PDB file of C-alpha atoms in Angstrom:
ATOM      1  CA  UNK A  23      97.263  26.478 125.151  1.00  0.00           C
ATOM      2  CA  UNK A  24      93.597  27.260 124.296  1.00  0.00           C
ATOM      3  CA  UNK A  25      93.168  29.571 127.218  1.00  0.00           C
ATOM      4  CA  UNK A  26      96.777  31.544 126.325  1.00  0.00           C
ATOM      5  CA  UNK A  27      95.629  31.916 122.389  1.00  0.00           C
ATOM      6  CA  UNK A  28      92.363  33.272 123.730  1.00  0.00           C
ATOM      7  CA  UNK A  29      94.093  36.059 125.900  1.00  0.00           C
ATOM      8  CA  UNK A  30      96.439  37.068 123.212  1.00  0.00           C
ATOM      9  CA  UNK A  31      93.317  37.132 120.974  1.00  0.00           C
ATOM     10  CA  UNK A  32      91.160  39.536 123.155  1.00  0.00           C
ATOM     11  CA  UNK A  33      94.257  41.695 123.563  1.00  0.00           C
ATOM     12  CA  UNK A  34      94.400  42.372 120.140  1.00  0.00           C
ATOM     13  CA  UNK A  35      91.180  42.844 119.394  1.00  0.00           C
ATOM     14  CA  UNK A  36      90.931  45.036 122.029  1.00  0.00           C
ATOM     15  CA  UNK A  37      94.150  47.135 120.746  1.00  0.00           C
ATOM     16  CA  UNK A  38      92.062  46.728 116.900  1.00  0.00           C
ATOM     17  CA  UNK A  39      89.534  48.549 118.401  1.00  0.00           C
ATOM     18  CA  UNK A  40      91.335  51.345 120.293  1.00  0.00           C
ATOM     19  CA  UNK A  41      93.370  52.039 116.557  1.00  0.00           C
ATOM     20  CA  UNK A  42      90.194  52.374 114.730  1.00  0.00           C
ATOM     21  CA  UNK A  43      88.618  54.412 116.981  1.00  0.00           C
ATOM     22  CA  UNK A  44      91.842  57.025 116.527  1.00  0.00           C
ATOM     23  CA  UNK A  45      91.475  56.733 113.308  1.00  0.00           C
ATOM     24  CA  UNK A  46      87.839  57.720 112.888  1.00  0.00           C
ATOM     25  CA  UNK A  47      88.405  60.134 115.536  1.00  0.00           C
ATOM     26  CA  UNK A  48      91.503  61.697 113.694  1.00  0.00           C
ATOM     27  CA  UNK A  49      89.310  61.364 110.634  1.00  0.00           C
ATOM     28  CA  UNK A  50      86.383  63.381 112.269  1.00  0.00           C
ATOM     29  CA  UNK A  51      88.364  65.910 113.299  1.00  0.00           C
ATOM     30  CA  UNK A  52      90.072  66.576 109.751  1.00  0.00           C
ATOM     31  CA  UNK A  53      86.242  66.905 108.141  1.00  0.00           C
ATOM     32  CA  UNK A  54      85.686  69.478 110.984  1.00  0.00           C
ATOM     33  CA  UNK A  55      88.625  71.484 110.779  1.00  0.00           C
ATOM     34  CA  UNK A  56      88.650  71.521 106.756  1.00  0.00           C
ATOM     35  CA  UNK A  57      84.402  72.498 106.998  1.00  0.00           C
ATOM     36  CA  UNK A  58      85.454  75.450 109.073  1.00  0.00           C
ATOM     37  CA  UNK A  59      88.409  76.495 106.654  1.00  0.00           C
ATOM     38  CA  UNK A  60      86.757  76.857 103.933  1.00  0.00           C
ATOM     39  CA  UNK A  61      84.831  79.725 105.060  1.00  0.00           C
ATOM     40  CA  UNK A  62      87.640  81.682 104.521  1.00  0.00           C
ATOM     41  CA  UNK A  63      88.179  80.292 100.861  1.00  0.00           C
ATOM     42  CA  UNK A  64      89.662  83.390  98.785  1.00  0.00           C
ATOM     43  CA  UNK A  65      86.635  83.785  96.332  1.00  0.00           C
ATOM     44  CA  UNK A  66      84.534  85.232  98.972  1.00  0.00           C
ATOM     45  CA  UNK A  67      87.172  87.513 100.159  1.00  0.00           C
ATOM     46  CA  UNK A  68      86.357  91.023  98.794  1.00  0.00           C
ATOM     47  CA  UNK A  69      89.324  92.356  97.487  1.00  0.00           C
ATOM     48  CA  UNK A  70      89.191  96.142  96.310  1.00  0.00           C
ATOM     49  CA  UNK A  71      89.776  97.901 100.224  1.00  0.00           C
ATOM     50  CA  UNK A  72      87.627 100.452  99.213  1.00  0.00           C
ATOM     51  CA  UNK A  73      84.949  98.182  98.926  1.00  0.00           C
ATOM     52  CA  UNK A  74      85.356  97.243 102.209  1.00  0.00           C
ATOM     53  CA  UNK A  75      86.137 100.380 103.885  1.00  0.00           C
ATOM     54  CA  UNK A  76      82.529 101.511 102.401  1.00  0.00           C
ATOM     55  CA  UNK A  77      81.081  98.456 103.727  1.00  0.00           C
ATOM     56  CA  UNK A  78      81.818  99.925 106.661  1.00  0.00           C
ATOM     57  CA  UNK A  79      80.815 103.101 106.269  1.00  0.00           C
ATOM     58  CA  UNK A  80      77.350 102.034 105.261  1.00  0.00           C
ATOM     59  CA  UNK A  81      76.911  99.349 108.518  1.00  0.00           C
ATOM     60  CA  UNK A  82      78.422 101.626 111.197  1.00  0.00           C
ATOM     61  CA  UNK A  83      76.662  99.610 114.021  1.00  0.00           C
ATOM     62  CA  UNK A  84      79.452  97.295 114.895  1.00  0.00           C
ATOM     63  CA  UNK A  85      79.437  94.318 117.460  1.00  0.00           C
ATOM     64  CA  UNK A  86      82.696  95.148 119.511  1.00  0.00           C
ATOM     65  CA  UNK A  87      84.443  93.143 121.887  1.00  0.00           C
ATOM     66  CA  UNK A  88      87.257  92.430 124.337  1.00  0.00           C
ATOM     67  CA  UNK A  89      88.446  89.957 126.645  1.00  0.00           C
ATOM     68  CA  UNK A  90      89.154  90.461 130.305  1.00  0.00           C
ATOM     69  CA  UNK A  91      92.867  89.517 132.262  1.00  0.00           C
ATOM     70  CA  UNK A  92      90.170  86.167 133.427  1.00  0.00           C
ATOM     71  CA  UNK A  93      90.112  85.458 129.668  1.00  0.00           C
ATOM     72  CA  UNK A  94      85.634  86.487 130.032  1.00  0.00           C
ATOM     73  CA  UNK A  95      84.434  88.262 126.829  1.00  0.00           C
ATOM     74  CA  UNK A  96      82.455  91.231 127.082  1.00  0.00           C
ATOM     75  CA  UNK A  97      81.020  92.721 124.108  1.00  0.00           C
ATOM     76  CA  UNK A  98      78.260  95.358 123.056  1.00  0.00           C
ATOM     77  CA  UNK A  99      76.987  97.318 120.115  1.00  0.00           C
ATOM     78  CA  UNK A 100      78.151 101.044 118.849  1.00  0.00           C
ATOM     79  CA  UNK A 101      77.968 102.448 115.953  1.00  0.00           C
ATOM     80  CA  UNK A 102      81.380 104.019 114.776  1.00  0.00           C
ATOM     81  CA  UNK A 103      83.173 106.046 112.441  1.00  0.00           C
ATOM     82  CA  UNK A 104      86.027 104.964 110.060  1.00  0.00           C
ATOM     83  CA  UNK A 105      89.066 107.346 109.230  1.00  0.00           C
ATOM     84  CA  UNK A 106      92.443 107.365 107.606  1.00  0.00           C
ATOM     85  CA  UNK A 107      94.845 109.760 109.131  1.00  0.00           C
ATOM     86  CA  UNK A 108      98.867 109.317 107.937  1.00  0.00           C
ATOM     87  CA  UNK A 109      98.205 106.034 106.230  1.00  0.00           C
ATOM     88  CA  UNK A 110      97.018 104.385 109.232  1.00  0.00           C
ATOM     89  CA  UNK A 111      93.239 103.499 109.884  1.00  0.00           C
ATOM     90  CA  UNK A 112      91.134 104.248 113.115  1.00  0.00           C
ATOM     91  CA  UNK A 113      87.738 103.344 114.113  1.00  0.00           C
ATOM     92  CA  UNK A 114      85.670 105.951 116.843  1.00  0.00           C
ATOM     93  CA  UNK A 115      83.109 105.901 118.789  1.00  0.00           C
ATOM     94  CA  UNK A 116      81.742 106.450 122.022  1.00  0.00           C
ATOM     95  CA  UNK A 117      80.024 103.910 124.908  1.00  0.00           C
ATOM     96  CA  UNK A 118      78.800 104.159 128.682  1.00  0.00           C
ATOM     97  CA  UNK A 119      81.180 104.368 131.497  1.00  0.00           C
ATOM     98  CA  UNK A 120      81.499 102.409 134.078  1.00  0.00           C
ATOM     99  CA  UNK A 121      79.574  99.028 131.459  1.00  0.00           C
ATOM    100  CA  UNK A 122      81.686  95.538 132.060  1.00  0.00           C
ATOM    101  CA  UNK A 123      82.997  96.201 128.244  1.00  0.00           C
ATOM    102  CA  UNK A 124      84.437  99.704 129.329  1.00  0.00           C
ATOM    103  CA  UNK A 125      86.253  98.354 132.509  1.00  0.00           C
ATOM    104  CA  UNK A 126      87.549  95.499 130.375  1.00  0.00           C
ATOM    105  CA  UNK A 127      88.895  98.100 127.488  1.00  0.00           C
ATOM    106  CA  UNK A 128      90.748 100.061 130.385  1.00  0.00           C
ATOM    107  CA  UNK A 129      92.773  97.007 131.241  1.00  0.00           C
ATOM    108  CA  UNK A 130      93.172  94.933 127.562  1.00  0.00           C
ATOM    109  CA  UNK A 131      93.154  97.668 124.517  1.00  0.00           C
ATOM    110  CA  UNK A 132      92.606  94.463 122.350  1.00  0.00           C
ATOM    111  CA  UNK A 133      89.656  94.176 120.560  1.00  0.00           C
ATOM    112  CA  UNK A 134      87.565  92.932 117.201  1.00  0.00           C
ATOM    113  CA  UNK A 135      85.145  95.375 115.333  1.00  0.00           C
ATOM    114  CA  UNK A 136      82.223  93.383 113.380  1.00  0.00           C
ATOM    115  CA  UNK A 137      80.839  94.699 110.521  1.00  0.00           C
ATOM    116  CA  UNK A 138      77.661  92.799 109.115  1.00  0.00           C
ATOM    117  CA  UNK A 139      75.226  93.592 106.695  1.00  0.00           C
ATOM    118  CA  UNK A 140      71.820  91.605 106.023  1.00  0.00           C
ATOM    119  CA  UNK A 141      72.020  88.026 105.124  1.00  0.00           C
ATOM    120  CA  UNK A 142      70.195  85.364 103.775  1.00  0.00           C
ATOM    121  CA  UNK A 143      69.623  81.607 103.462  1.00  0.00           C
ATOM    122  CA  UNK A 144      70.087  80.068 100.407  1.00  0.00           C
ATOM    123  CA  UNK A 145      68.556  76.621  99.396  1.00  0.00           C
ATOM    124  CA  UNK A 146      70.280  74.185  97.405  1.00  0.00           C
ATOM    125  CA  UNK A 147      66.684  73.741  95.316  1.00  0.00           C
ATOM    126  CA  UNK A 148      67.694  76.436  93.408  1.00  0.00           C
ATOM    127  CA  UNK A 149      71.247  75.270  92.243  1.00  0.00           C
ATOM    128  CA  UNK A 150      71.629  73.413  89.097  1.00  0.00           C
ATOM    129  CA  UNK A 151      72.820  70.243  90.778  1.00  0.00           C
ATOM    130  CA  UNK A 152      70.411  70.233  93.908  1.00  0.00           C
ATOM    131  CA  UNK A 153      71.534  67.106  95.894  1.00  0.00           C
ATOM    132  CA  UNK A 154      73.997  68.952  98.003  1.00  0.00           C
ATOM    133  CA  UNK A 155      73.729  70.820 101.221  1.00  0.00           C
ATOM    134  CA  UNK A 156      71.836  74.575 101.828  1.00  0.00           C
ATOM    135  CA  UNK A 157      73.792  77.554 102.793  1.00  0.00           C
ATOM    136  CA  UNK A 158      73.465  80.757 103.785  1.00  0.00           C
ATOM    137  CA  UNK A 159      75.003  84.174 101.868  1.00  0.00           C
ATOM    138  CA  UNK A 160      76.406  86.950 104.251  1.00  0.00           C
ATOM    139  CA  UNK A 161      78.653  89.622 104.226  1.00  0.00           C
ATOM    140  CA  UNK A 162      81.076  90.694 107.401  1.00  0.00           C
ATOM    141  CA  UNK A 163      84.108  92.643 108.204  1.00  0.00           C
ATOM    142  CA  UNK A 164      86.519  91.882 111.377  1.00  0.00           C
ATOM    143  CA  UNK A 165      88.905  94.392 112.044  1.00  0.00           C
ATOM    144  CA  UNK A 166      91.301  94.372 114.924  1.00  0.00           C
ATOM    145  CA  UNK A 167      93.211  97.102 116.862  1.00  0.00           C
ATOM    146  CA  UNK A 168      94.351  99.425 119.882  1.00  0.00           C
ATOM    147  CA  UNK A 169      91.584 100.427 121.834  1.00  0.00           C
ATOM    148  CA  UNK A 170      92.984 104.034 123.779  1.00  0.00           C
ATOM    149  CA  UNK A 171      90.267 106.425 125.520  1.00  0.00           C
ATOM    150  CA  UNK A 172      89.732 109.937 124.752  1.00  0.00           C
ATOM    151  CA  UNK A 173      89.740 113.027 126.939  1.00  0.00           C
ATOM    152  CA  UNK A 174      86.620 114.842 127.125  1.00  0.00           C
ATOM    153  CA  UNK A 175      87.570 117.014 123.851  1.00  0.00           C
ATOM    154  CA  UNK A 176      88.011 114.205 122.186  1.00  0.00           C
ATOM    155  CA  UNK A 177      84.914 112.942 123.638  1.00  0.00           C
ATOM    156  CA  UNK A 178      82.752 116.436 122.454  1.00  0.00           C
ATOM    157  CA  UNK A 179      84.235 116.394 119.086  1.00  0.00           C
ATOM    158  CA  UNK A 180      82.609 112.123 118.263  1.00  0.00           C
ATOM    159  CA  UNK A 181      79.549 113.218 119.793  1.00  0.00           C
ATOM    160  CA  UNK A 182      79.222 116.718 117.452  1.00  0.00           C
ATOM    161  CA  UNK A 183      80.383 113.840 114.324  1.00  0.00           C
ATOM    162  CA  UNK A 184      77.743 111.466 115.408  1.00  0.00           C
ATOM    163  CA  UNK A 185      74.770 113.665 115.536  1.00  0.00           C
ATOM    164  CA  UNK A 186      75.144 115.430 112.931  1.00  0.00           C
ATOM    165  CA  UNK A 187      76.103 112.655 110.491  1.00  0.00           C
ATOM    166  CA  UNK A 188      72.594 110.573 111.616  1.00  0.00           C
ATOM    167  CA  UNK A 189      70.673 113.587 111.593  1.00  0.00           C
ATOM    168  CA  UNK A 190      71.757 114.244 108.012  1.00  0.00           C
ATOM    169  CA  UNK A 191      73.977 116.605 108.392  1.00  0.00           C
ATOM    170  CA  UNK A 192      70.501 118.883 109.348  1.00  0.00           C
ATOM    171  CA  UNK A 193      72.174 121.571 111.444  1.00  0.00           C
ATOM    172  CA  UNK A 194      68.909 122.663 113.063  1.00  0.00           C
ATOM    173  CA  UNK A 195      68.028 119.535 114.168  1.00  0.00           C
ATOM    174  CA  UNK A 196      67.179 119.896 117.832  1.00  0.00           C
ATOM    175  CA  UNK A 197      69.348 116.618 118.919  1.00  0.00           C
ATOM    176  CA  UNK A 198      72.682 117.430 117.259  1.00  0.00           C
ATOM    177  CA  UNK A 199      75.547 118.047 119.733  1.00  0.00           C
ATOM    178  CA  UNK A 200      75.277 122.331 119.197  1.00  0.00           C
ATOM    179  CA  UNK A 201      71.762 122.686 120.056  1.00  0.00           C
ATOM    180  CA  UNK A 202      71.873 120.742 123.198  1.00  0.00           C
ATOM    181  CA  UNK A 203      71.885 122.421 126.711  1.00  0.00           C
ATOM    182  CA  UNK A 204      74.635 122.882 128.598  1.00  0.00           C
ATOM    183  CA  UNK A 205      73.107 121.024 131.705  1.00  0.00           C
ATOM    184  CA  UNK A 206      72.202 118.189 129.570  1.00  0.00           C
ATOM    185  CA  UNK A 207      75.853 118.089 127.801  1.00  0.00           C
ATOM    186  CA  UNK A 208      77.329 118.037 131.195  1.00  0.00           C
ATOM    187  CA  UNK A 209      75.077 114.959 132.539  1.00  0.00           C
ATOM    188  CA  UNK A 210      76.023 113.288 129.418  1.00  0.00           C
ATOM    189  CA  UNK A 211      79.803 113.973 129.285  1.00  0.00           C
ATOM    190  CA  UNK A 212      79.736 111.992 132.854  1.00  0.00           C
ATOM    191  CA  UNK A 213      77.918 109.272 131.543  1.00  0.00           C
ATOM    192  CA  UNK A 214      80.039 108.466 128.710  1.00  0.00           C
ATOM    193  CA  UNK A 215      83.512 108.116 126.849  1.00  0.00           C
ATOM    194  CA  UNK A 216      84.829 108.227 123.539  1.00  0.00           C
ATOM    195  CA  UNK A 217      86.947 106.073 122.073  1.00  0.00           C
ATOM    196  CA  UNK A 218      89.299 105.183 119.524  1.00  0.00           C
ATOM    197  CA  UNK A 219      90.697 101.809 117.395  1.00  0.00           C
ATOM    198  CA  UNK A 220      93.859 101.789 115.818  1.00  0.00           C
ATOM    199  CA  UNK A 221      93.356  99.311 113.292  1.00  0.00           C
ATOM    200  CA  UNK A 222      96.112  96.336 113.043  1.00  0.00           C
ATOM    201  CA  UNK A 223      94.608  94.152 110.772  1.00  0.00           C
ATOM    202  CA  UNK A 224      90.805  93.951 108.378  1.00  0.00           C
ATOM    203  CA  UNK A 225      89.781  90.600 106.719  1.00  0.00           C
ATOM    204  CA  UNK A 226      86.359  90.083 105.288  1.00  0.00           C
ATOM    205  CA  UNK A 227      84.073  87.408 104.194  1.00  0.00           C
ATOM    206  CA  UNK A 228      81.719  88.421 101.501  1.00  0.00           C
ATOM    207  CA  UNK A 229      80.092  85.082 100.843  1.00  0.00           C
ATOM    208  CA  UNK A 230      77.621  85.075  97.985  1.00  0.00           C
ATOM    209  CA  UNK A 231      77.769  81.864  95.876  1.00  0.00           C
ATOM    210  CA  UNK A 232      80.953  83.102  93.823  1.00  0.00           C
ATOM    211  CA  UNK A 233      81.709  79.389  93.595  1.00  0.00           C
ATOM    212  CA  UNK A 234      78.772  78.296  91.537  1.00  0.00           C
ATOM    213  CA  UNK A 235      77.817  77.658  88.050  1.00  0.00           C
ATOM    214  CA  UNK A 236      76.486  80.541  86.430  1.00  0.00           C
ATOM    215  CA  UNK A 237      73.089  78.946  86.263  1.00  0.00           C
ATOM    216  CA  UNK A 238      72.927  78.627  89.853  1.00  0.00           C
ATOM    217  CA  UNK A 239      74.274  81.840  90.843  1.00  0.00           C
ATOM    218  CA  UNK A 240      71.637  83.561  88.461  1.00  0.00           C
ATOM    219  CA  UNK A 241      69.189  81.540  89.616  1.00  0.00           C
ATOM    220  CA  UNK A 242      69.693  82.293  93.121  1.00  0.00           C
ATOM    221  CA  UNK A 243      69.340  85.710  92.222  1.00  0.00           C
ATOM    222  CA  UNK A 244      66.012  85.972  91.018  1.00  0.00           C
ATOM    223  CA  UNK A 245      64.829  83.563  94.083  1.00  0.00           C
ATOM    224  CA  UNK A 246      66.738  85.966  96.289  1.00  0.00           C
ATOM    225  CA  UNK A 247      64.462  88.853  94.659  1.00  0.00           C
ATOM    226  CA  UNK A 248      61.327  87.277  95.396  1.00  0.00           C
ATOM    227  CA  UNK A 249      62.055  87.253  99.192  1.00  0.00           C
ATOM    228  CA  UNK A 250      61.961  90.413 101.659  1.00  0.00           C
ATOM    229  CA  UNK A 251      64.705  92.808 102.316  1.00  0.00           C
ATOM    230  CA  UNK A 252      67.317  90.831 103.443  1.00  0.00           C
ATOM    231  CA  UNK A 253      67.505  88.815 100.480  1.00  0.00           C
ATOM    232  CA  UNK A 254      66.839  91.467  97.678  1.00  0.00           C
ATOM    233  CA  UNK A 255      69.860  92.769  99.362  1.00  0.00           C
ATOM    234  CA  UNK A 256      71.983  90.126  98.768  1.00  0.00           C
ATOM    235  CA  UNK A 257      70.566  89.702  95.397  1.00  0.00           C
ATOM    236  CA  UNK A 258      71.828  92.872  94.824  1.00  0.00           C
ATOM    237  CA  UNK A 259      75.288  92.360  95.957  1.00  0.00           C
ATOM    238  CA  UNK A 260      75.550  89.372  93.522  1.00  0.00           C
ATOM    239  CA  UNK A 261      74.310  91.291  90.385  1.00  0.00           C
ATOM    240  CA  UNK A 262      76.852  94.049  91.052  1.00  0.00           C
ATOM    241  CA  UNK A 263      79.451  90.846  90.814  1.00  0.00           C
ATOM    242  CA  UNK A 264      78.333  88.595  88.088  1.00  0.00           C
ATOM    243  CA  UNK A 265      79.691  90.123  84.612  1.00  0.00           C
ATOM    244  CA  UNK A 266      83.643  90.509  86.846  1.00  0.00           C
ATOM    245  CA  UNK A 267      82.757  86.839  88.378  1.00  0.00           C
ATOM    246  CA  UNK A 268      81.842  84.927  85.116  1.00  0.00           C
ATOM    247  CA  UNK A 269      84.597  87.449  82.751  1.00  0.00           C
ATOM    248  CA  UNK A 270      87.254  87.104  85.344  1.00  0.00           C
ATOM    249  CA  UNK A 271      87.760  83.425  86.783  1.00  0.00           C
ATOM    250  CA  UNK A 272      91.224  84.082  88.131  1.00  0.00           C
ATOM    251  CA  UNK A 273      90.053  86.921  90.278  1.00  0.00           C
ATOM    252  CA  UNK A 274      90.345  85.214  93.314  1.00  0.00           C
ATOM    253  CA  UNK A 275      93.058  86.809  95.482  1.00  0.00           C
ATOM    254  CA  UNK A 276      93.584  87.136  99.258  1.00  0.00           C
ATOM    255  CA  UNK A 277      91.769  90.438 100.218  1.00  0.00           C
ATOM    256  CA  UNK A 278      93.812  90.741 104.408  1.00  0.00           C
ATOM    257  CA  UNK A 279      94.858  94.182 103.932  1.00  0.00           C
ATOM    258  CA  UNK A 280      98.120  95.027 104.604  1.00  0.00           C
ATOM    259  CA  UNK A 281      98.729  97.845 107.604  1.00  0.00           C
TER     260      UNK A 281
END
């Protein structure tokens, strides 16, 4: 009778054990999933599109990337031009033929544009309640669209954009697209091929400590300010945002443009 009570005993505990471990587990995996979600809380979603759009216009050098038919990413780094043409948006550009990334494009148009802009880490020293995690401020923009190649006029007419636009708009410049030679024009139209992104969708995160006190998020400002370039940057960002963030505490919309 002993023995039999003993059994039923270690096959409990041993089905105890199995539930709490789901449990914890289930319970780890809810911390993790709502620690990732809240990155894309609405109060650092930028919501004016303009804002974003010349976001973009000033960080040009985007990460983009695609995924091959085997599911393998490729990715590299361009910098491109944003347009609106008939109330739709495209991004263009230009990369090297012949690249992993440009193979990939040929076969899955699909891909992500990254937009970022410096960033900064922020310590929790300099909040007004400091016994809470660090963090770091950043700004980024992820648009997504229809990659489709150009043909080579399209291809002449991003690279006379290009130069000019980085050289200033300096039309004697001896590296703009007109005052190159025709040999060299013709080695590089071989090399490379333009491009061009019909944009399906544009979200943003433009995370700079819009959900602190106002103590804090001044404070963090003139810490920011005492640090190099990055975070006078972001220091920046925040002062252009403080008198709408601390007026305005129902300004929190969803900034996902709609297309």
């Amino acid at each position: 009778m002993l023995s039999l009570f003993s059994s039923y005993f270690r096959k409990f505990k041993v089905l105890l054990i199995e539930k709490i471990k789901r449990i914890f587990i289930f319970n780890i995996n809810q911390k993790l999933f709502s620690e990732i979600y809240m990155y894309n809380l609405p109060y650092h979603n930028e919501k004016d599109k303009e804002v974003v759009l010349q976001f973009i216009h000033q960080h040009p050098f985007a990460f983009l990337t695609g995924c091959s038919e085997k599911d393998e990413p490729v990715a590299t780094q361009v910098p491109v031009f944003i347009e609106e043409r008939e109330d739709k948006l495209f991004l263009t550009g230009h990369i090297m033929r012949k690249t992993d990334h440009h193979k990939v494009f040929e076969k899955n148009p699909n891909v992500l544009a990254v937009f970022t802009s410096p960033h900064t880490y922020v310590s929790a020293t300099w909040y007004s309640n400091s016994h809470q995690a660090s963090t770091w401020n950043y700004m980024s923009v992820h648009v997504k669209g229809l990659l489709r190649f150009l043909d080579e006029e399209g291809l002449i007419n991003v690279l006379k954009k290009t130069t000019l636009h980085f050289e200033n708009g300096n039309s004697q410049s001896t590296t703009i697209f007109d005052n190159l030679s025709k040999d060299y024009i013709n080695r590089l139209i071989n090399a490379i091929v333009a491009f061009e992104i019909e944009v399906t969708a544009i979200d943003n995160v433009f995370k700079l400590s819009q959900d602190r006190d106002e103590e804090s998020y001044h404070n963090i400002i003139e810490k920011l300010e005492e640090q190099g370039s990055d975070g006078k940057y972001i220091a920046e960002e925040m002062r252009k945002r403080s008198s709408q963030l601390f007026n305005d505490k129902d300004s929190t919309r969803d900034s996902k443009f709609e297309l």
